[in-house]
C-alpha cells in the first residue's frame, strides 16, 4: 500500500471514529497535482524536503512552472456536497490546479488554469463554485459510468 493510501486510510478511520477527518486534503491534492503534471514520486519527495507546510503562492515547481493547488472533498455526510471552491488569494504562480475528490479521497476531476486566464475569469468574482473551475483545461475526469464505482 502506498504512503498516500495509508494516509487516506488513517484519515478515514479517524473520521469514522471521531466524526471529522483530519485536514489532509491539501497534502493529498498537492501530491496528486504533481503526479498529474508528470512529476514522479521521487522528484516530488526530493523537491519537498526543504519546504514547510506554509508557502505563499506556489505549492510546488516542476519544469520551471510554479503550481498553486486547490481542492475540495465532501465528507459524505448529509449536506456536504461541494458548492464552494477555494479562490486563489494571490497570483504568485503560473498554473493553478483544482481537484475534486469523493468522500474517500478518490479523484473525480482535475482542472488547470493559467494565471492570466484565471485572473481574467475570476478576479472580480467573490465566490466560486465547481462550475467556474470546470471551464478550465481538464486534466482528469473520472467516468461516472464505469464499472469501477
CSV table of C-alpha atoms in Angstrom, one decimal:
chain,number,residue,atom,x,y,z
A,1,UNK,CA,0.0,0.0,0.0
A,2,UNK,CA,1.4,3.4,-1.0
A,3,UNK,CA,2.1,6.0,1.6
A,4,UNK,CA,-0.6,8.2,0.1
A,5,UNK,CA,-3.2,5.4,0.5
A,6,UNK,CA,-2.0,4.7,4.1
A,7,UNK,CA,-2.6,8.4,5.0
A,8,UNK,CA,-6.1,8.3,3.4
A,9,UNK,CA,-6.9,5.1,5.2
A,10,UNK,CA,-5.9,6.5,8.6
A,11,UNK,CA,-7.9,9.8,7.9
A,12,UNK,CA,-11.0,7.8,7.0
A,13,UNK,CA,-10.6,5.6,10.2
A,14,UNK,CA,-10.3,8.8,12.2
A,15,UNK,CA,-13.4,10.2,10.6
A,16,UNK,CA,-15.3,7.0,11.3
A,17,UNK,CA,-14.2,7.1,15.0
A,18,UNK,CA,-14.4,10.9,15.7
A,19,UNK,CA,-16.8,12.2,13.1
A,20,UNK,CA,-14.5,14.6,11.2
A,21,UNK,CA,-11.5,13.6,9.1
A,22,UNK,CA,-8.1,15.3,9.8
A,23,UNK,CA,-7.1,18.0,7.4
A,24,UNK,CA,-5.2,16.1,4.8
A,25,UNK,CA,-6.9,17.4,1.6
A,26,UNK,CA,-4.1,20.0,0.9
A,27,UNK,CA,-1.3,17.5,1.4
A,28,UNK,CA,-3.0,14.8,-0.8
A,29,UNK,CA,-4.0,17.3,-3.5
A,30,UNK,CA,-0.5,18.8,-3.9
A,31,UNK,CA,0.9,15.3,-4.2
A,32,UNK,CA,-1.8,14.3,-6.7
A,33,UNK,CA,-1.4,17.5,-8.7
A,34,UNK,CA,2.3,16.9,-9.0
A,35,UNK,CA,1.6,13.4,-10.3
A,36,UNK,CA,-0.9,14.8,-12.8
A,37,UNK,CA,1.7,17.1,-14.4
A,38,UNK,CA,4.2,14.3,-14.7
A,39,UNK,CA,6.3,14.7,-11.5
A,40,UNK,CA,7.5,11.3,-10.2
A,41,UNK,CA,7.1,10.4,-6.5
A,42,UNK,CA,10.9,10.6,-6.2
A,43,UNK,CA,11.1,14.1,-7.8
A,44,UNK,CA,8.2,15.3,-5.6
A,45,UNK,CA,9.9,13.9,-2.5
A,46,UNK,CA,13.2,15.5,-3.3
A,47,UNK,CA,11.6,18.8,-4.1
A,48,UNK,CA,9.6,18.9,-0.8
A,49,UNK,CA,12.5,18.0,1.5
A,50,UNK,CA,13.3,21.7,2.4
A,51,UNK,CA,9.8,23.0,2.2
A,52,UNK,CA,7.4,23.9,5.0
A,53,UNK,CA,3.7,23.3,5.3
A,54,UNK,CA,3.0,27.0,4.6
A,55,UNK,CA,4.2,28.5,1.3
A,56,UNK,CA,2.8,31.7,-0.2
A,57,UNK,CA,1.6,31.4,-3.8
A,58,UNK,CA,3.4,28.3,-5.0
A,59,UNK,CA,2.8,24.8,-3.8
A,60,UNK,CA,5.4,23.2,-6.0
A,61,UNK,CA,7.6,23.9,-9.0
A,62,UNK,CA,8.0,21.4,-11.9
A,63,UNK,CA,9.9,22.0,-15.1
A,64,UNK,CA,10.1,25.7,-14.2
A,65,UNK,CA,6.4,26.1,-13.8
A,66,UNK,CA,5.0,27.3,-10.4
A,67,UNK,CA,1.9,25.5,-9.4
A,68,UNK,CA,-0.8,26.5,-7.0
A,69,UNK,CA,-3.2,23.7,-5.9
A,70,UNK,CA,-6.8,24.0,-4.6
A,71,UNK,CA,-9.0,21.1,-3.7
A,72,UNK,CA,-12.3,20.0,-2.2
A,73,UNK,CA,-13.6,16.8,-0.6
A,74,UNK,CA,-17.1,16.3,0.7
A,75,UNK,CA,-17.3,14.4,3.9
A,76,UNK,CA,-20.2,12.2,2.7
A,77,UNK,CA,-22.5,13.4,5.4
A,78,UNK,CA,-25.9,14.9,4.5
A,79,UNK,CA,-25.4,18.4,3.1
A,80,UNK,CA,-21.7,18.0,2.4
A,81,UNK,CA,-21.8,18.3,-1.4
A,82,UNK,CA,-19.3,20.8,-2.8
A,83,UNK,CA,-20.9,24.1,-3.7
A,84,UNK,CA,-18.0,26.4,-2.9
A,85,UNK,CA,-14.4,26.2,-4.2
A,86,UNK,CA,-11.4,28.0,-2.7
A,87,UNK,CA,-10.2,31.0,-4.7
A,88,UNK,CA,-6.6,31.9,-5.1
A,89,UNK,CA,-5.7,34.9,-2.8
A,90,UNK,CA,-2.6,35.9,-4.9
A,91,UNK,CA,-1.2,35.4,-8.3
A,92,UNK,CA,2.3,34.3,-7.5
A,93,UNK,CA,2.0,31.1,-9.6
A,94,UNK,CA,1.9,30.2,-13.3
A,95,UNK,CA,-0.7,27.5,-13.2
A,96,UNK,CA,-3.5,26.6,-10.7
A,97,UNK,CA,-4.9,23.1,-10.5
A,98,UNK,CA,-8.2,22.4,-8.8
A,99,UNK,CA,-9.0,18.9,-7.7
A,100,UNK,CA,-12.4,17.5,-6.6
A,101,UNK,CA,-12.4,14.3,-4.6
A,102,UNK,CA,-15.1,12.0,-3.4
A,103,UNK,CA,-15.6,11.2,0.3
A,104,UNK,CA,-12.8,8.6,0.1
A,105,UNK,CA,-10.2,10.9,-1.4
A,106,UNK,CA,-10.6,9.4,-4.9
A,107,UNK,CA,-10.0,12.0,-7.5
A,108,UNK,CA,-13.1,12.8,-9.5
A,109,UNK,CA,-12.0,15.8,-11.5
A,110,UNK,CA,-8.9,18.0,-12.0
A,111,UNK,CA,-8.8,21.3,-13.9
A,112,UNK,CA,-6.0,23.6,-14.8
A,113,UNK,CA,-5.9,27.4,-15.2
A,114,UNK,CA,-3.1,29.7,-16.3
A,115,UNK,CA,-2.6,32.7,-14.1
A,116,UNK,CA,-3.6,35.1,-16.9
A,117,UNK,CA,-6.8,33.2,-17.7
A,118,UNK,CA,-7.7,32.7,-14.0
A,119,UNK,CA,-7.2,36.4,-13.2
A,120,UNK,CA,-9.3,37.4,-16.2
A,121,UNK,CA,-12.1,35.0,-15.4
A,122,UNK,CA,-12.3,35.2,-11.6
A,123,UNK,CA,-10.6,38.4,-10.2
A,124,UNK,CA,-13.9,40.2,-9.9
A,125,UNK,CA,-15.9,37.2,-8.6
A,126,UNK,CA,-16.2,36.9,-4.8
A,127,UNK,CA,-17.5,33.3,-4.5
A,128,UNK,CA,-16.5,30.5,-6.9
A,129,UNK,CA,-18.3,27.1,-7.3
A,130,UNK,CA,-17.2,23.9,-9.1
A,131,UNK,CA,-18.7,25.0,-12.4
A,132,UNK,CA,-16.3,28.0,-12.5
A,133,UNK,CA,-13.3,25.8,-12.3
A,134,UNK,CA,-14.7,23.4,-14.8
A,135,UNK,CA,-14.3,26.0,-17.6
A,136,UNK,CA,-10.5,25.4,-17.4
A,137,UNK,CA,-8.4,22.8,-19.0
A,138,UNK,CA,-9.5,19.3,-17.9
A,139,UNK,CA,-6.5,17.3,-16.6
A,140,UNK,CA,-8.7,14.4,-15.3
A,141,UNK,CA,-12.4,13.5,-15.2
A,142,UNK,CA,-13.5,10.2,-13.8
A,143,UNK,CA,-16.1,8.5,-16.0
A,144,UNK,CA,-19.1,8.2,-13.7
A,145,UNK,CA,-20.4,5.3,-15.8
A,146,UNK,CA,-17.5,2.9,-15.4
A,147,UNK,CA,-17.8,-0.4,-13.6
A,148,UNK,CA,-15.2,0.8,-11.0
A,149,UNK,CA,-17.9,2.6,-9.0
